[in-house]
């Protein structure tokens, strides 16, 4: 490689007179700042507040932070930052525009509802007179050891889950708004690391939980490495990591071409390989086939409230980032990535739906269901039209509440060993607890995309966008997959309502108002978006324009 | 004045609503409400008629738009009425005969504990039938069409405790559905062809439409007419419909509803005029039916079923005339009106006989009744003379014109065939009606005590029954002559139906003369067979044709073998296909996916290293595919 081929930025060290202070638009970044700030406060709470009061203090900090961050999002949207005032802030690192604010709002609301399920303390039987939640008494103690027993006896609980969740939410808020590849990578790590930890914190079946966390961590690190390498290759091609800059080079509309850039920008292999690797990192997070294999194991092993949170919020954030990458950075490569994404969408829909048929554990079933839904969402992404963006946004909003609600219901069905997740134990649930079974049936119908539920509105929107975008075949396969998927959703309903209850079946615990709120919000959103979706479709339609 | 049109329908509709929803407290006086509202409707009709007479013939049609029914972009249906000379004729017939039959029913249904409901249904029928004839578009006509079908169903099965009545009602309903399907298809074709249902635009734009489409619409309309007017091949329900109370048979299954098919074809004249093939089909259906009904009528011993065969045959005349185009429309309607008078009169007479004979319907157990019920005898006799076309009476004027027009079908063989059939029909008519007349009113009495020892005591019916019969007898005698005076009826209808003078293949006086000869021959034959000899109380075995005619020329056997058996085989084979192929495919697919699922899940082995390999391989494929896309 000749000297001139090396990028000037690396080699020419300009004389440093002074460093300009970066201009940071604090107001536009307020949602993220509030959440991250509250997470730091949460750490301080852990350090300085007594054990007894920590739970309440953490709850207070978390809920206040999420609510005020959501208020900030609404304020920004009302101030026109979602449309006319959309801009790129923080020295080009963060975009504040319609999709970013819409997804941030969705993540914050989903996070809030999920935090309610984190805080549930009435489901597990009291340990030595202390109310406990779904999380390990002391994460550092070896499962089954004396120290664990001592921690349980002392009534410890892992209140660190609240700041961890806040950190994860903070990262997720940045992820779909990230406007350069480095910010994208950092946001990914910021939300992934707390999730790895959260996965390991189950109070029951701790070994399984830890196994899940290790698998998730290993595979997550593996995929992050790919993504980072992809970032490096793309930088090597374009000489910049900002989305707009890369897009200019890809389109050939770049203004100043220095010799180094002129040399690399002709090398499309760098771009294509790098782009594919970045895509792979994002597809891992959304759980698309063949990068999905962590999903069932992790969903099953993680504490159920964390599973619900992860399944909903991660998907929202990751699809947001994927949309921005494909629509802002790589629209010039449309003819290269669309066929590939077609294939990914098809196998994701089909494999998710088909493998779910033979699952016997409700959490694994929902994991495969989430894979199939990732496929449906990819069908909307592939549309490569404005309606593709807005339909995916709507679908994410609809899907996340159903998911959190469904996993919240899973936490209620328990036997002596904790949650009774094996499907055979759900037989006849409708006879014993008609209300819980009916609510779960509503969620299942929404997953299946039956009309009058949000699932139908969302699926209709993405399929319509895909068909308009010229992906008719994809829609056909999507509908076939939906039919296959309907089988296992309906099978659970049949099992709950038309099978004889088992003599030693599980009991349905009566939750506190926290979980009831989570489930209630899920049902309400499911029905409202199913019966009267137009307002929200319009909202997603208005939000569906990326700033560049 | 035009605003009164809706009242024609509204009055009987109100009656139906009040009587059917009013409950028991109306049991005592309900029939008066029903009759009053029928008379109100008649009075409105007369008022509108006098108003119409005062106008210039070309501008007599009246319109009333009530409201927009289905206002959709590109699809407009209104509830609007059109009252022209054709509709007016029907309105007067329906409300006039309808009112008389309401009056008659007061006496006839006196001892029936569900009388209030009966009058409610009668009013419902009137409302629907009036809606049918004054609708200004085919969609609203369809509402009336279905409405009369419903009323007919309810009234045939009025004595639902009798299984035969319930079955007959079901049969009528089902057979009519076939015809209704034809009408709905015709309406759909109209909508796709013309973009509207309204009579005006549809009938005015037929000249710009292809003959093929007009033929298709015409044939579908003919199917509808066959169902409602009991024409071959949808004739099988009419005989069984006689299970209903006799006033119903008189009003619905003789005078009005069964002529709806003639109305439909005449109203759609512009469509048929542009489709000669459809017209030929109409003529053939009419000719076949007029012989079919006449032959059936010859063999029946049940007085009402004999009259039902006659009705079928007479409507065959009308359909035949309507198929002849502008030379026939006016005569079809004229025969329809005169037939309305004499056939209603004949049925009421039959009802009167049954009333006096403990509801016996077998004519072989009548005989010599003229001494016991003189009013019935005279009115029935005048109706008899009218229907066989005795010169000077109503039937003569209208039927003779149809025979003339049939001979004028064309100059060739078809004119001879259709004319000959119509002429032959006149002879058979004379035969079977003379037979009915002789078996009922002449000869020796043949009735005996029934199993419980109740011997009938024939007596004249009450005044409420005889007065309508007398009024109708006047119509049977004078209506035809009045209509033919100075061709007044033809001129009255001409602005709506157009009119051309027929030019028969043989001269008009010759046709008239041969008609008279034929009818005298028929009557004489009947006299020889039934008047000169004693009528046996139990029917003799009879010839093959007689036995076939007693079984309605095997119509039910045909339907059973071809349609019922065929339908059963079809459904069975469909069920077989459903069980084996459809279910097999579905279950096979499900099993296939299940097996695939079981195999695919084995890939999920729980080892992080395998997952990593999958990711690595996936990334490799992703990169390769991206590069490949660029290379292609």
Short mmCIF file of N, CA, C and O in Angstrom, two decimals, chain A residues 211 215 219 222-223 226 268 272-273 276-277 280 283-284 290-291 293-294 296-297 333 336 339-340 344 351 354-355 357-359 364 368 484, chain B residues 590 593-598 600-601 603-619 621-623 625-627 629-630:
data_model
loop_
_atom_site.label_atom_id
_atom_site.label_comp_id
_atom_site.label_asym_id
_atom_site.label_seq_id
_atom_site.Cartn_x
_atom_site.Cartn_y
_atom_site.Cartn_z
N UNK A 211 -26.28 -20.05 32.64
CA UNK A 211 -25.90 -20.61 31.33
C UNK A 211 -26.40 -19.71 30.20
O UNK A 211 -25.66 -19.39 29.27
N UNK A 215 -24.05 -17.81 27.43
CA UNK A 215 -24.24 -17.99 25.99
C UNK A 215 -24.51 -16.66 25.31
O UNK A 215 -23.95 -16.35 24.26
N UNK A 219 -21.98 -15.12 22.50
CA UNK A 219 -22.44 -14.91 21.13
C UNK A 219 -22.58 -13.42 20.84
O UNK A 219 -22.30 -12.97 19.72
N UNK A 222 -19.27 -12.13 20.11
CA UNK A 222 -18.90 -12.60 18.77
C UNK A 222 -19.50 -11.68 17.71
O UNK A 222 -18.82 -11.21 16.79
N UNK A 223 -20.78 -11.40 17.87
CA UNK A 223 -21.44 -10.58 16.85
C UNK A 223 -20.93 -9.14 16.93
O UNK A 223 -20.79 -8.48 15.90
N UNK A 226 -17.89 -8.85 14.87
CA UNK A 226 -18.21 -8.73 13.44
C UNK A 226 -18.61 -7.30 13.10
O UNK A 226 -18.16 -6.73 12.11
N UNK A 268 -15.40 -1.34 -3.99
CA UNK A 268 -16.71 -1.65 -3.42
C UNK A 268 -16.68 -2.87 -2.52
O UNK A 268 -17.54 -3.02 -1.67
N UNK A 272 -19.06 -3.51 0.60
CA UNK A 272 -20.05 -4.59 0.64
C UNK A 272 -19.77 -5.54 1.81
O UNK A 272 -20.68 -5.91 2.55
N UNK A 273 -18.52 -5.92 1.97
CA UNK A 273 -18.19 -6.82 3.07
C UNK A 273 -18.44 -6.13 4.40
O UNK A 273 -19.06 -6.71 5.31
N UNK A 276 -22.15 -5.79 5.03
CA UNK A 276 -22.77 -7.06 5.40
C UNK A 276 -22.45 -7.40 6.85
O UNK A 276 -23.30 -7.93 7.58
N UNK A 277 -21.23 -7.11 7.30
CA UNK A 277 -20.88 -7.44 8.68
C UNK A 277 -21.64 -6.58 9.67
O UNK A 277 -22.07 -7.05 10.72
N UNK A 280 -25.01 -7.92 9.88
CA UNK A 280 -25.04 -9.15 10.68
C UNK A 280 -25.14 -8.81 12.17
O UNK A 280 -25.91 -9.42 12.90
N UNK A 283 -28.68 -7.85 12.78
CA UNK A 283 -29.60 -8.99 12.64
C UNK A 283 -29.48 -9.93 13.83
O UNK A 283 -30.46 -10.57 14.23
N UNK A 284 -28.28 -10.01 14.41
CA UNK A 284 -28.12 -10.81 15.64
C UNK A 284 -29.02 -10.25 16.73
O UNK A 284 -29.72 -10.99 17.42
N UNK A 290 -29.88 -16.64 10.16
CA UNK A 290 -29.39 -17.71 11.05
C UNK A 290 -28.63 -17.19 12.27
O UNK A 290 -27.75 -17.88 12.77
N UNK A 291 -28.96 -15.99 12.73
CA UNK A 291 -28.26 -15.43 13.90
C UNK A 291 -29.17 -15.46 15.12
O UNK A 291 -29.03 -14.69 16.04
N UNK A 293 -29.91 -18.18 17.09
CA UNK A 293 -29.90 -19.39 17.91
C UNK A 293 -29.77 -19.12 19.38
O UNK A 293 -30.13 -19.95 20.21
N UNK A 294 -29.27 -17.96 19.74
CA UNK A 294 -29.22 -17.61 21.16
C UNK A 294 -30.62 -17.40 21.72
O UNK A 294 -30.85 -17.60 22.92
N UNK A 296 -33.84 -18.73 21.80
CA UNK A 296 -34.64 -19.62 22.65
C UNK A 296 -33.96 -19.92 23.98
O UNK A 296 -34.60 -19.87 25.04
N UNK A 297 -32.65 -20.17 23.94
CA UNK A 297 -31.96 -20.51 25.18
C UNK A 297 -31.98 -19.35 26.15
O UNK A 297 -32.22 -19.52 27.35
N UNK A 333 -27.09 1.46 -2.01
CA UNK A 333 -26.78 0.05 -2.25
C UNK A 333 -28.03 -0.81 -2.27
O UNK A 333 -27.98 -2.01 -2.08
N UNK A 336 -28.17 -4.03 -3.83
CA UNK A 336 -27.33 -5.09 -3.28
C UNK A 336 -27.94 -5.69 -2.02
O UNK A 336 -27.93 -6.90 -1.84
N UNK A 339 -32.04 -7.92 -2.06
CA UNK A 339 -32.21 -9.37 -2.28
C UNK A 339 -31.72 -10.18 -1.10
O UNK A 339 -32.34 -11.18 -0.72
N UNK A 340 -30.60 -9.73 -0.49
CA UNK A 340 -30.07 -10.47 0.65
C UNK A 340 -31.05 -10.42 1.81
O UNK A 340 -31.34 -11.44 2.45
N UNK A 344 -33.08 -13.28 4.01
CA UNK A 344 -33.07 -13.36 5.47
C UNK A 344 -34.50 -13.32 6.00
O UNK A 344 -34.88 -14.11 6.88
N UNK A 351 -38.53 -20.34 9.42
CA UNK A 351 -37.91 -21.16 10.47
C UNK A 351 -38.55 -20.83 11.81
O UNK A 351 -38.86 -21.73 12.60
N UNK A 354 -41.97 -22.50 11.83
CA UNK A 354 -41.98 -23.97 11.76
C UNK A 354 -41.43 -24.58 13.05
O UNK A 354 -42.02 -25.51 13.62
N UNK A 355 -40.30 -24.07 13.51
CA UNK A 355 -39.69 -24.71 14.69
C UNK A 355 -40.58 -24.49 15.92
O UNK A 355 -40.61 -25.33 16.83
N UNK A 357 -43.59 -24.91 16.15
CA UNK A 357 -44.68 -25.89 16.20
C UNK A 357 -44.42 -26.96 17.25
O UNK A 357 -45.31 -27.36 17.99
N UNK A 358 -43.18 -27.41 17.35
CA UNK A 358 -42.91 -28.56 18.22
C UNK A 358 -42.36 -28.15 19.58
O UNK A 358 -41.88 -28.99 20.33
N UNK A 359 -42.44 -26.88 19.92
CA UNK A 359 -41.94 -26.47 21.23
C UNK A 359 -42.90 -26.90 22.33
O UNK A 359 -44.11 -26.94 22.14
N UNK A 364 -39.91 -20.82 25.39
CA UNK A 364 -39.23 -21.12 24.12
C UNK A 364 -40.19 -20.88 22.95
O UNK A 364 -39.80 -20.39 21.89
N UNK A 368 -39.45 -18.45 19.75
CA UNK A 368 -39.55 -18.70 18.30
C UNK A 368 -40.58 -17.78 17.66
O UNK A 368 -40.42 -17.36 16.51
N UNK A 484 -48.91 -20.83 9.42
CA UNK A 484 -48.23 -21.86 10.22
C UNK A 484 -48.18 -21.41 11.68
O UNK A 484 -48.45 -22.18 12.60
N UNK B 590 -49.84 -30.22 7.35
CA UNK B 590 -49.58 -30.02 8.78
C UNK B 590 -48.55 -31.03 9.26
O UNK B 590 -47.59 -30.69 9.96
N UNK B 593 -45.10 -30.11 8.00
CA UNK B 593 -44.46 -29.04 8.77
C UNK B 593 -44.05 -29.52 10.15
O UNK B 593 -43.02 -29.13 10.68
N UNK B 594 -44.90 -30.37 10.74
CA UNK B 594 -44.56 -30.91 12.06
C UNK B 594 -43.26 -31.69 12.00
O UNK B 594 -42.37 -31.51 12.86
N UNK B 595 -43.14 -32.54 10.97
CA UNK B 595 -41.92 -33.32 10.84
C UNK B 595 -40.71 -32.44 10.60
O UNK B 595 -39.64 -32.61 11.21
N UNK B 596 -40.90 -31.44 9.74
CA UNK B 596 -39.82 -30.50 9.46
C UNK B 596 -39.39 -29.80 10.75
O UNK B 596 -38.20 -29.65 11.03
N UNK B 597 -40.40 -29.41 11.52
CA UNK B 597 -40.13 -28.71 12.77
C UNK B 597 -39.32 -29.60 13.70
O UNK B 597 -38.33 -29.18 14.30
N UNK B 598 -39.75 -30.88 13.80
CA UNK B 598 -39.03 -31.79 14.69
C UNK B 598 -37.59 -31.97 14.26
O UNK B 598 -36.69 -32.08 15.10
N UNK B 600 -35.82 -29.68 12.43
CA UNK B 600 -35.08 -28.42 12.54
C UNK B 600 -34.70 -28.11 13.99
O UNK B 600 -33.66 -27.52 14.25
N UNK B 601 -35.55 -28.52 14.92
CA UNK B 601 -35.25 -28.14 16.30
C UNK B 601 -34.04 -28.87 16.82
O UNK B 601 -33.44 -28.45 17.81
N UNK B 603 -31.29 -28.92 15.44
CA UNK B 603 -30.14 -28.04 15.21
C UNK B 603 -29.86 -27.24 16.48
O UNK B 603 -28.72 -26.90 16.78
N UNK B 604 -30.91 -26.97 17.21
CA UNK B 604 -30.79 -26.18 18.44
C UNK B 604 -30.31 -27.11 19.55
O UNK B 604 -31.09 -27.60 20.35
N UNK B 605 -28.96 -27.37 19.58
CA UNK B 605 -28.48 -28.41 20.47
C UNK B 605 -28.01 -27.89 21.82
O UNK B 605 -27.57 -28.66 22.67
N UNK B 606 -28.06 -26.59 22.03
CA UNK B 606 -27.71 -26.06 23.34
C UNK B 606 -26.24 -25.70 23.48
O UNK B 606 -25.84 -25.16 24.52
N UNK B 607 -25.40 -25.98 22.49
CA UNK B 607 -23.98 -25.67 22.60
C UNK B 607 -23.69 -24.32 21.96
O UNK B 607 -24.00 -24.09 20.79
N UNK B 608 -23.05 -23.45 22.75
CA UNK B 608 -22.75 -22.11 22.23
C UNK B 608 -21.85 -22.20 21.01
O UNK B 608 -21.96 -21.39 20.09
N UNK B 609 -20.98 -23.22 20.99
CA UNK B 609 -20.05 -23.32 19.85
C UNK B 609 -20.81 -23.59 18.54
O UNK B 609 -20.49 -23.01 17.51
N UNK B 610 -21.85 -24.42 18.63
CA UNK B 610 -22.63 -24.67 17.41
C UNK B 610 -23.33 -23.39 16.97
O UNK B 610 -23.42 -23.10 15.77
N UNK B 611 -23.82 -22.66 17.96
CA UNK B 611 -24.50 -21.42 17.59
C UNK B 611 -23.53 -20.46 16.91
O UNK B 611 -23.87 -19.80 15.94
N UNK B 612 -22.32 -20.43 17.44
CA UNK B 612 -21.32 -19.54 16.86
C UNK B 612 -21.00 -19.95 15.43
O UNK B 612 -20.85 -19.10 14.54
N UNK B 613 -20.93 -21.25 15.22
CA UNK B 613 -20.67 -21.73 13.85
C UNK B 613 -21.79 -21.28 12.93
O UNK B 613 -21.57 -20.82 11.80
N UNK B 614 -23.02 -21.41 13.43
CA UNK B 614 -24.16 -20.99 12.62
C UNK B 614 -24.05 -19.52 12.26
O UNK B 614 -24.28 -19.12 11.12
N UNK B 615 -23.67 -18.72 13.27
CA UNK B 615 -23.54 -17.29 13.00
C UNK B 615 -22.44 -17.02 11.99
O UNK B 615 -22.58 -16.20 11.08
N UNK B 616 -21.33 -17.74 12.18
CA UNK B 616 -20.20 -17.53 11.28
C UNK B 616 -20.60 -17.89 9.85
O UNK B 616 -20.37 -17.13 8.90
N UNK B 617 -21.24 -19.07 9.74
CA UNK B 617 -21.67 -19.50 8.42
C UNK B 617 -22.66 -18.52 7.82
O UNK B 617 -22.60 -18.17 6.63
N UNK B 618 -23.57 -18.06 8.67
CA UNK B 618 -24.56 -17.10 8.19
C UNK B 618 -23.92 -15.84 7.67
O UNK B 618 -24.30 -15.32 6.61
N UNK B 619 -22.93 -15.36 8.42
CA UNK B 619 -22.25 -14.14 7.97
C UNK B 619 -21.55 -14.39 6.65
O UNK B 619 -21.58 -13.53 5.75
N UNK B 621 -22.39 -16.45 4.37
CA UNK B 621 -23.39 -16.47 3.29
C UNK B 621 -23.85 -15.05 2.96
O UNK B 621 -24.01 -14.67 1.80
N UNK B 622 -24.05 -14.27 4.04
CA UNK B 622 -24.51 -12.90 3.85
C UNK B 622 -23.52 -12.12 2.98
O UNK B 622 -23.91 -11.45 2.01
N UNK B 623 -22.23 -12.25 3.33
CA UNK B 623 -21.21 -11.53 2.56
C UNK B 623 -21.16 -12.06 1.13
O UNK B 623 -21.16 -11.29 0.16
N UNK B 625 -23.45 -13.54 -0.55
CA UNK B 625 -24.65 -13.18 -1.31
C UNK B 625 -24.58 -11.72 -1.73
O UNK B 625 -24.95 -11.37 -2.86
N UNK B 626 -24.09 -10.85 -0.83
CA UNK B 626 -23.98 -9.44 -1.18
C UNK B 626 -23.04 -9.25 -2.36
O UNK B 626 -23.33 -8.52 -3.31
N UNK B 627 -21.90 -9.92 -2.27
CA UNK B 627 -20.94 -9.80 -3.37
C UNK B 627 -21.50 -10.38 -4.66
O UNK B 627 -21.31 -9.83 -5.74
N UNK B 629 -24.58 -10.53 -5.53
CA UNK B 629 -25.57 -9.63 -6.08
C UNK B 629 -24.91 -8.56 -6.94
O UNK B 629 -25.43 -8.17 -7.98
N UNK B 630 -23.75 -8.08 -6.44
CA UNK B 630 -23.03 -7.07 -7.20
C UNK B 630 -22.49 -7.67 -8.49
O UNK B 630 -22.48 -7.03 -9.54
#
